[in-house]
Short mmCIF file of C-alpha atoms and ligand atoms in Angstrom, two decimals:
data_model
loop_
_atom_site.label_atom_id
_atom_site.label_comp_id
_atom_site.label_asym_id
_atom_site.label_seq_id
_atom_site.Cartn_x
_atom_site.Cartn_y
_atom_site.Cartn_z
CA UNK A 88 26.24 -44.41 -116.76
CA UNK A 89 24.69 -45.75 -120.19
CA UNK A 90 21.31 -46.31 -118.76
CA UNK A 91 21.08 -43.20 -116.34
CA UNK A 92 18.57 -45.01 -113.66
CA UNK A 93 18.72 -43.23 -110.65
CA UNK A 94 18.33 -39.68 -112.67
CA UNK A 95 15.48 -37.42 -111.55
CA UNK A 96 16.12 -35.07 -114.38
CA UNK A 97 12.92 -33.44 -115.47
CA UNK A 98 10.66 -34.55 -112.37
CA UNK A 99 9.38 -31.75 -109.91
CA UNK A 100 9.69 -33.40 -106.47
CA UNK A 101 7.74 -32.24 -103.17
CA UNK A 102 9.56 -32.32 -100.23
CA UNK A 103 8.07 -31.46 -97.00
CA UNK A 104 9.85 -30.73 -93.77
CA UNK A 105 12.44 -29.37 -96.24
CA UNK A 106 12.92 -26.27 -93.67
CA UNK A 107 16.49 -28.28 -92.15
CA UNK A 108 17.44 -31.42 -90.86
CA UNK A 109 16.53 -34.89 -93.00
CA UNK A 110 14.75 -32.58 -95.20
CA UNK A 111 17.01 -30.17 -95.94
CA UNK A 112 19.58 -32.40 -96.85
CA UNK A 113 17.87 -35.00 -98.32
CA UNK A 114 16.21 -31.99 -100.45
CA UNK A 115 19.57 -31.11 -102.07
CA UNK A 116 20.57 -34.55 -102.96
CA UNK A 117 17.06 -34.86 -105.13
CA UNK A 118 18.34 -31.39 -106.54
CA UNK A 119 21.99 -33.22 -107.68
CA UNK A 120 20.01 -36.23 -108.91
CA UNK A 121 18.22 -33.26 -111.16
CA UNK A 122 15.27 -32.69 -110.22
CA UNK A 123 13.48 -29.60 -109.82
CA UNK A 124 12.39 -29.22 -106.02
CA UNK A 125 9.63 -27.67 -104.20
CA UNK A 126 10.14 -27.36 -99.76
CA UNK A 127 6.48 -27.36 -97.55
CA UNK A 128 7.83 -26.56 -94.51
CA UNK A 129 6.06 -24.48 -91.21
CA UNK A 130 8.89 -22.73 -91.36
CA UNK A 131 9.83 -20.12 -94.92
CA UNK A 132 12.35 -22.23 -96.62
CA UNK A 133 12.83 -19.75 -99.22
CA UNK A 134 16.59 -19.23 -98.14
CA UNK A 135 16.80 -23.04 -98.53
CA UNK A 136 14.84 -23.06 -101.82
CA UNK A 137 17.32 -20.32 -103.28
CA UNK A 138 20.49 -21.98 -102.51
CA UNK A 139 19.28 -25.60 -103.78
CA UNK A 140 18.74 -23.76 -107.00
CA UNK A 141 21.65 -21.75 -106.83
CA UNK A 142 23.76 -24.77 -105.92
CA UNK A 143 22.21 -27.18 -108.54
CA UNK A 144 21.09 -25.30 -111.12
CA UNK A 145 17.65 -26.64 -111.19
CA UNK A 146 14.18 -24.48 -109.99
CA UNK A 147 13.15 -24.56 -106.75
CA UNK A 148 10.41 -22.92 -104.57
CA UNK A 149 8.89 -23.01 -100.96
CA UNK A 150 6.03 -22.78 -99.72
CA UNK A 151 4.64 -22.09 -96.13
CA UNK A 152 2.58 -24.92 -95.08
CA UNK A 153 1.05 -27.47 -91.89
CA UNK A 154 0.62 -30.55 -93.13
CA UNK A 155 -1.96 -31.27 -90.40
CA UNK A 156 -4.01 -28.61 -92.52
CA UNK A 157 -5.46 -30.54 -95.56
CA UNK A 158 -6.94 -27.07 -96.71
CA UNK A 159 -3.51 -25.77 -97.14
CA UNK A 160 -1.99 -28.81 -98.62
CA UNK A 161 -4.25 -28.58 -101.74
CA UNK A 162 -3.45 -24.87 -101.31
CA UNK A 163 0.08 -25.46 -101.44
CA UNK A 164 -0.19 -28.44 -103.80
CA UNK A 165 -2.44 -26.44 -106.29
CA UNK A 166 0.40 -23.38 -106.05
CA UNK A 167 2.95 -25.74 -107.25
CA UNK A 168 1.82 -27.43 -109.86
CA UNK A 169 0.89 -24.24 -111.39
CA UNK A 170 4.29 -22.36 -110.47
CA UNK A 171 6.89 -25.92 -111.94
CA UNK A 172 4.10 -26.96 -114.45
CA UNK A 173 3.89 -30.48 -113.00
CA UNK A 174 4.51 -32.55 -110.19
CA UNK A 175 6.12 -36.02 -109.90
CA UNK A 176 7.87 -37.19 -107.13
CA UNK A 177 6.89 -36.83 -103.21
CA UNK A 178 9.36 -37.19 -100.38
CA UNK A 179 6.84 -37.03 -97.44
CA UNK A 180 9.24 -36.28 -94.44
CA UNK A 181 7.96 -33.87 -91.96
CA UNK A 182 7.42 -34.83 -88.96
CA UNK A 183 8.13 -34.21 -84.61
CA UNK A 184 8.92 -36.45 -81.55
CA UNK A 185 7.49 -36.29 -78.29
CA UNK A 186 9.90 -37.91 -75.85
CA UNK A 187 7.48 -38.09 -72.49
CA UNK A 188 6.61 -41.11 -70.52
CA UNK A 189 2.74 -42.42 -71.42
CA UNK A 190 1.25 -41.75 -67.97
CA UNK A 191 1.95 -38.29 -68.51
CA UNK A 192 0.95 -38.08 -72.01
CA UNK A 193 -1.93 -35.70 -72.36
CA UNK A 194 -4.82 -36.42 -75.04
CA UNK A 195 -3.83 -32.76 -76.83
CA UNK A 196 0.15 -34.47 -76.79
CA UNK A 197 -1.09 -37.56 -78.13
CA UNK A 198 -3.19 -35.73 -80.89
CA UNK A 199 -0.78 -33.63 -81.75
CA UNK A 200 2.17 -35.98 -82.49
CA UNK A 201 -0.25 -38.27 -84.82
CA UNK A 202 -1.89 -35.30 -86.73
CA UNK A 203 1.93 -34.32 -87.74
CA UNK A 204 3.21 -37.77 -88.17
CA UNK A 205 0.32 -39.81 -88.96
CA UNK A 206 -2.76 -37.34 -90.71
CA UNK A 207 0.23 -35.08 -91.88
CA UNK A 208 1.48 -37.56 -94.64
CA UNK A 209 -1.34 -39.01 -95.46
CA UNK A 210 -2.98 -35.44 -96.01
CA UNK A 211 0.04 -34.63 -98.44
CA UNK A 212 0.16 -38.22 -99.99
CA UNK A 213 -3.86 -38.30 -101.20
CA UNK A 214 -3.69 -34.69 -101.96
CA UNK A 215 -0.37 -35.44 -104.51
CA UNK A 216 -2.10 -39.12 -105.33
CA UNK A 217 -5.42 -36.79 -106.62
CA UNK A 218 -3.41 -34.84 -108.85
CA UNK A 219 -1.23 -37.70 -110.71
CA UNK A 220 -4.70 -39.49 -110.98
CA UNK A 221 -6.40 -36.40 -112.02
CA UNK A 222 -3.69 -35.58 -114.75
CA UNK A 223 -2.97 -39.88 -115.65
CA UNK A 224 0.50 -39.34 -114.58
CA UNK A 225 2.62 -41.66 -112.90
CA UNK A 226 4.93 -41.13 -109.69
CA UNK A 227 6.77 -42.18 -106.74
CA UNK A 228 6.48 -41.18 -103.21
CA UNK A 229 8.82 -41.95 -100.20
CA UNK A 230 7.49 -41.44 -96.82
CA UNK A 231 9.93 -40.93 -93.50
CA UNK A 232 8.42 -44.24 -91.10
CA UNK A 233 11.26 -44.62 -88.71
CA UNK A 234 13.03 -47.95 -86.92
CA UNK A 235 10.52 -46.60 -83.97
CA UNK A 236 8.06 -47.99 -86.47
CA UNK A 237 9.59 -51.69 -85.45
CA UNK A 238 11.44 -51.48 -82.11
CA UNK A 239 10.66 -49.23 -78.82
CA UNK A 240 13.21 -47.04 -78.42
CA UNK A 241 14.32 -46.77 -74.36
CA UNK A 242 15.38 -45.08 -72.12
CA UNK A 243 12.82 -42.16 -73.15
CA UNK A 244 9.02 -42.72 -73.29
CA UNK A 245 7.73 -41.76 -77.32
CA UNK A 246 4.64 -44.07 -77.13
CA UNK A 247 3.22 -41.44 -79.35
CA UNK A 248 5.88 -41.19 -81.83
CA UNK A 249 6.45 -44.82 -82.51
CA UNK A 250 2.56 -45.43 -82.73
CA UNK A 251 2.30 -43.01 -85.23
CA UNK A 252 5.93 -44.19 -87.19
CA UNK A 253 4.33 -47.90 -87.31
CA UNK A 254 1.29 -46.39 -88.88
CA UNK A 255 3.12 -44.57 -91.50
CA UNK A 256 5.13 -48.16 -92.18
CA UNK A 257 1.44 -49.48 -92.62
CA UNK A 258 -0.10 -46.56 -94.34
CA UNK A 259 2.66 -46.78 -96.62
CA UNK A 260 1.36 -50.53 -97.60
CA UNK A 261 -1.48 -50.36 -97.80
CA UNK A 262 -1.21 -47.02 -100.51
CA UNK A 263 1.06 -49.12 -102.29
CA UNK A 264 -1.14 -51.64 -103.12
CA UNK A 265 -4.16 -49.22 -103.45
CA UNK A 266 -2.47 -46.89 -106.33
CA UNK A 267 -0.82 -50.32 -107.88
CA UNK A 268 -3.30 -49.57 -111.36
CA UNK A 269 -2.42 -45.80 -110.99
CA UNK A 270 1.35 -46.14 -111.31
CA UNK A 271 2.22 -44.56 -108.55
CA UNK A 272 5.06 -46.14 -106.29
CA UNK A 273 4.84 -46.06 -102.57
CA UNK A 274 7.78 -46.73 -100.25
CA UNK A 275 8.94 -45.43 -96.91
CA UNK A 276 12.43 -44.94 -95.00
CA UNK A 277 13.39 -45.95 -91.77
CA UNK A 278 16.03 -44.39 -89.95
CA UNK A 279 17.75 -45.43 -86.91
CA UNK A 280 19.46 -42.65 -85.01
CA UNK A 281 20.13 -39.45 -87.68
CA UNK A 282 22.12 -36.42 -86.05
CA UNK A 283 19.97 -33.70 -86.21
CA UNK A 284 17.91 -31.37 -84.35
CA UNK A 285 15.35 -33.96 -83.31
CA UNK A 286 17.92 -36.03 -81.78
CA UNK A 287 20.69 -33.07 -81.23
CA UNK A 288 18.70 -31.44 -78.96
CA UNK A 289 17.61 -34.54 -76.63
CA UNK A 290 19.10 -35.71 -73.10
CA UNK A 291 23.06 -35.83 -73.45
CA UNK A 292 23.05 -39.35 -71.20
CA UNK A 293 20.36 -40.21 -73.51
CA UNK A 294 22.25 -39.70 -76.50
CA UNK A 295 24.97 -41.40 -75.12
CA UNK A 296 23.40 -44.84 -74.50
CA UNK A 297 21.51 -44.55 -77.80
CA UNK A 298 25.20 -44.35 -79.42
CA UNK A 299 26.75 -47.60 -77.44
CA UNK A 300 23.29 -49.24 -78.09
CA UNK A 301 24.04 -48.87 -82.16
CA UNK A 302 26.56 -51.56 -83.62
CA UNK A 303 28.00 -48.63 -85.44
CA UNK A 304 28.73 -47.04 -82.72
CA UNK A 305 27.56 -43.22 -84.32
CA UNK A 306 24.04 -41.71 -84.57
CA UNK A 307 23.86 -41.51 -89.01
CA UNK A 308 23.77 -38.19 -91.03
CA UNK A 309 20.96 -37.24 -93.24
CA UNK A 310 23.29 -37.35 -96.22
CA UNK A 311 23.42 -41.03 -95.58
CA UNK A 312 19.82 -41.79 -95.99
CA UNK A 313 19.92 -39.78 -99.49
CA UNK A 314 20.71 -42.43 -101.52
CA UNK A 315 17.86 -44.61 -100.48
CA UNK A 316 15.50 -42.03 -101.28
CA UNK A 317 17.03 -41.34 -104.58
CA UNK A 318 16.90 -45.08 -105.44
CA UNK A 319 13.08 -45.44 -104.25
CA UNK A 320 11.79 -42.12 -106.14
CA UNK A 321 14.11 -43.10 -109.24
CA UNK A 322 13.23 -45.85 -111.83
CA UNK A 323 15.80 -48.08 -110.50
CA UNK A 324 12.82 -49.17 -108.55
CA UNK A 325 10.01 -49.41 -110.48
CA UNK A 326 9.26 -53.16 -109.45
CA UNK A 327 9.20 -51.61 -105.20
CA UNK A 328 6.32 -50.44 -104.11
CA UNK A 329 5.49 -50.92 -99.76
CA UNK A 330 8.79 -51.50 -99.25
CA UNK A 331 10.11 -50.35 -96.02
CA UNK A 332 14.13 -49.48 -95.92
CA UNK A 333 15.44 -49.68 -92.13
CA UNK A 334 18.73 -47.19 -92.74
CA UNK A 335 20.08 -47.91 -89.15
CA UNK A 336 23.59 -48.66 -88.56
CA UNK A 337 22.18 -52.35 -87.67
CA UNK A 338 20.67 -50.75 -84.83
CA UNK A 339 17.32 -53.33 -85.41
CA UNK A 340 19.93 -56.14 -86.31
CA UNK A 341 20.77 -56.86 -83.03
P1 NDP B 287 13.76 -31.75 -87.89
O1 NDP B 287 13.01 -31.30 -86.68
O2 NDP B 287 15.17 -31.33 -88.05
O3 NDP B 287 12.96 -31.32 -89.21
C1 NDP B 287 11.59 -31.54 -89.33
C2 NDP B 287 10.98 -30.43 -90.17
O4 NDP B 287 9.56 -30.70 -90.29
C3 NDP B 287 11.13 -29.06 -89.52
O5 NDP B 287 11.57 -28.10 -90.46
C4 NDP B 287 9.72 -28.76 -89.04
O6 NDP B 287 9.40 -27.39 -89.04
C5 NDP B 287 8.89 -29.48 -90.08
N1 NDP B 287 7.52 -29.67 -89.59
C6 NDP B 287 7.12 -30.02 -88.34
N2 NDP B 287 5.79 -30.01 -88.26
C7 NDP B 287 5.33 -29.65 -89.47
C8 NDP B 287 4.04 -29.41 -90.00
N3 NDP B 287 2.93 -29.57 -89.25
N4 NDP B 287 3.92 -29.03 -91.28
C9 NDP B 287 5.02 -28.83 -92.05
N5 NDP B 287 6.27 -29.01 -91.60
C10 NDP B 287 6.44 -29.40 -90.32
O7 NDP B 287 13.63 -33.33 -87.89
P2 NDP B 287 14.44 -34.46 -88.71
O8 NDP B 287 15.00 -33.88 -89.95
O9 NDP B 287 15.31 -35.16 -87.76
O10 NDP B 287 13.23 -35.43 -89.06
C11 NDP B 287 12.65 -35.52 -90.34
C12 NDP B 287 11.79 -36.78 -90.37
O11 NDP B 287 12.61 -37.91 -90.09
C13 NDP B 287 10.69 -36.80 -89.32
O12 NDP B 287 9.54 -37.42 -89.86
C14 NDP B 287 11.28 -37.67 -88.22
O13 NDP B 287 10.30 -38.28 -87.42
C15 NDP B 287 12.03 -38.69 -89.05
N6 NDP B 287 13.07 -39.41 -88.35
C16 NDP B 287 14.11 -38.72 -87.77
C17 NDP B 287 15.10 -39.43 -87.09
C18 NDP B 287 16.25 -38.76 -86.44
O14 NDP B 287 16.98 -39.45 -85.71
N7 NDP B 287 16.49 -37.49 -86.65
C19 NDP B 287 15.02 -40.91 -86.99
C20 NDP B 287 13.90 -41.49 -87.66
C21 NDP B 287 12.96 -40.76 -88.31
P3 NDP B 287 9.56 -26.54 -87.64
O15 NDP B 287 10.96 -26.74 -87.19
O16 NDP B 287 9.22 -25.15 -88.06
O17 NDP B 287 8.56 -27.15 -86.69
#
């Protein structure tokens, strides 16, 4: 390519939920696009960590952290820009689903789904957002919203979930517009149905309907949601910021 636009080469990019799933995946395509990457998972993602850099030949670390734990963000956050000497981009992924009916929801299920999905990124995106202010650096963040962000999923009951997925789609505005004189981008994805252990692990009948229910006809893979991440962190998008992607096999289409 003459003018290499979608390159990450020479960022540092923060990934959380980079343990498996979206992550995971998502994590090694940012690697190939040449960026340096750094996993925040619950989970030690230092096996995944060694074979992105292995794989891509770029650095990589990981780091043990709860998003829901703003002390340990900054922790984390402080850690890495230290370790990779700078930080750049942010894919803000982790996150959970609930999938139980509201009249059985109970306030510590409630609370606990919105601290991951909801306090979670915005925790790790104003902890990141301090430090590119702090050091007059510009960036880009992508945040995982979800089509549960716009439609109600059925048959299962994830009140929870897709209250907290339409606040990220908000949240995700309304930094954009905020950090407009700081340079820094913020977008979100949306995806429909993505095969992994989230959705891998639900109701088979469920599963079933959710797959006639999508025009495609297949739940997507996490390598198909790379590319829009790529293109949002990249400066093929510098004029996008609160821009939300729907990635859903036309899913919301219908
Ligand atoms: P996975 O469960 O496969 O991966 C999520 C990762 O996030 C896990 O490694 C998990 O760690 C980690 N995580 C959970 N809680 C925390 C926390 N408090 N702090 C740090 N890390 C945490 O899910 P997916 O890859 O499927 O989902 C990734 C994102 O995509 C989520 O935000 C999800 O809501 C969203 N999404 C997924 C869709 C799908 O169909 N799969 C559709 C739309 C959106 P551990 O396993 O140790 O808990």
């Amino acid at each position: 390519m003459k003018h290499d636009i979608f390159s990450l080469k020479g960022k540092v990019c923060i990934v959380t939920g980079g343990y498996q799933g979206i992550g995971e995946v998502v994590a090694s395509y940012i690697a190939d696009a040449g960026a340096d990457v750094v996993i925040l998972d619950l989970a030690d993602a230092t096996a995944v960590a060694e074979r992105i850099a292995a794989e891509y030949g770029v650095r990589s670390k990981a780091y043990i952290c709860d998003v829901t734990n703003p002390d340990n963000v900054q922790e984390c956050m402080d850690k890495a820009a230290e370790e990779m000497g700078t930080l750049d981009l942010l894919f803000n992924n982790a996150g959970i689903c609930l999938h139980k009916p509201a009249l059985e929801c109970e306030p510590k299920d409630w609370l606990k789904v919105v601290d991951v999905n909801l306090n979670g990124v915005y925790y790790v995106a104003q902890t990141f957002g301090r430090y590119l202010a702090a050091n007059h650096k510009k960036g880009s963040i992508v945040n995982t919203a979800s089509m549960s962000a716009t439609i109600v999923n059925i048959p299962q009951g994830q009140a929870s979930y897709n209250a907290s997925k339409a606040a990220v789609k908000h949240l995700t505005k309304s930094l954009a517009v905020e950090w407009v004189d700081k340079g820094i981008r913020v977008n979100s994805i949306s995806p429909g149905y993505i095969r992994t252990a989230i959705t891998g692990n639900s109701n088979p009948e469920w599963q079933k309907l959710w797959i006639e229910s999508i025009p495609y006809k297949r739940m997507g893979t996490p390598e198909e949601l790379a590319g829009a991440v790529i293109y949002l962190l990249s400066d093929a998008s510098t004029y996008t910021s609160g821009c939300d992607m729907i990635i859903d096999g036309c899913f919301t289409v219908v």
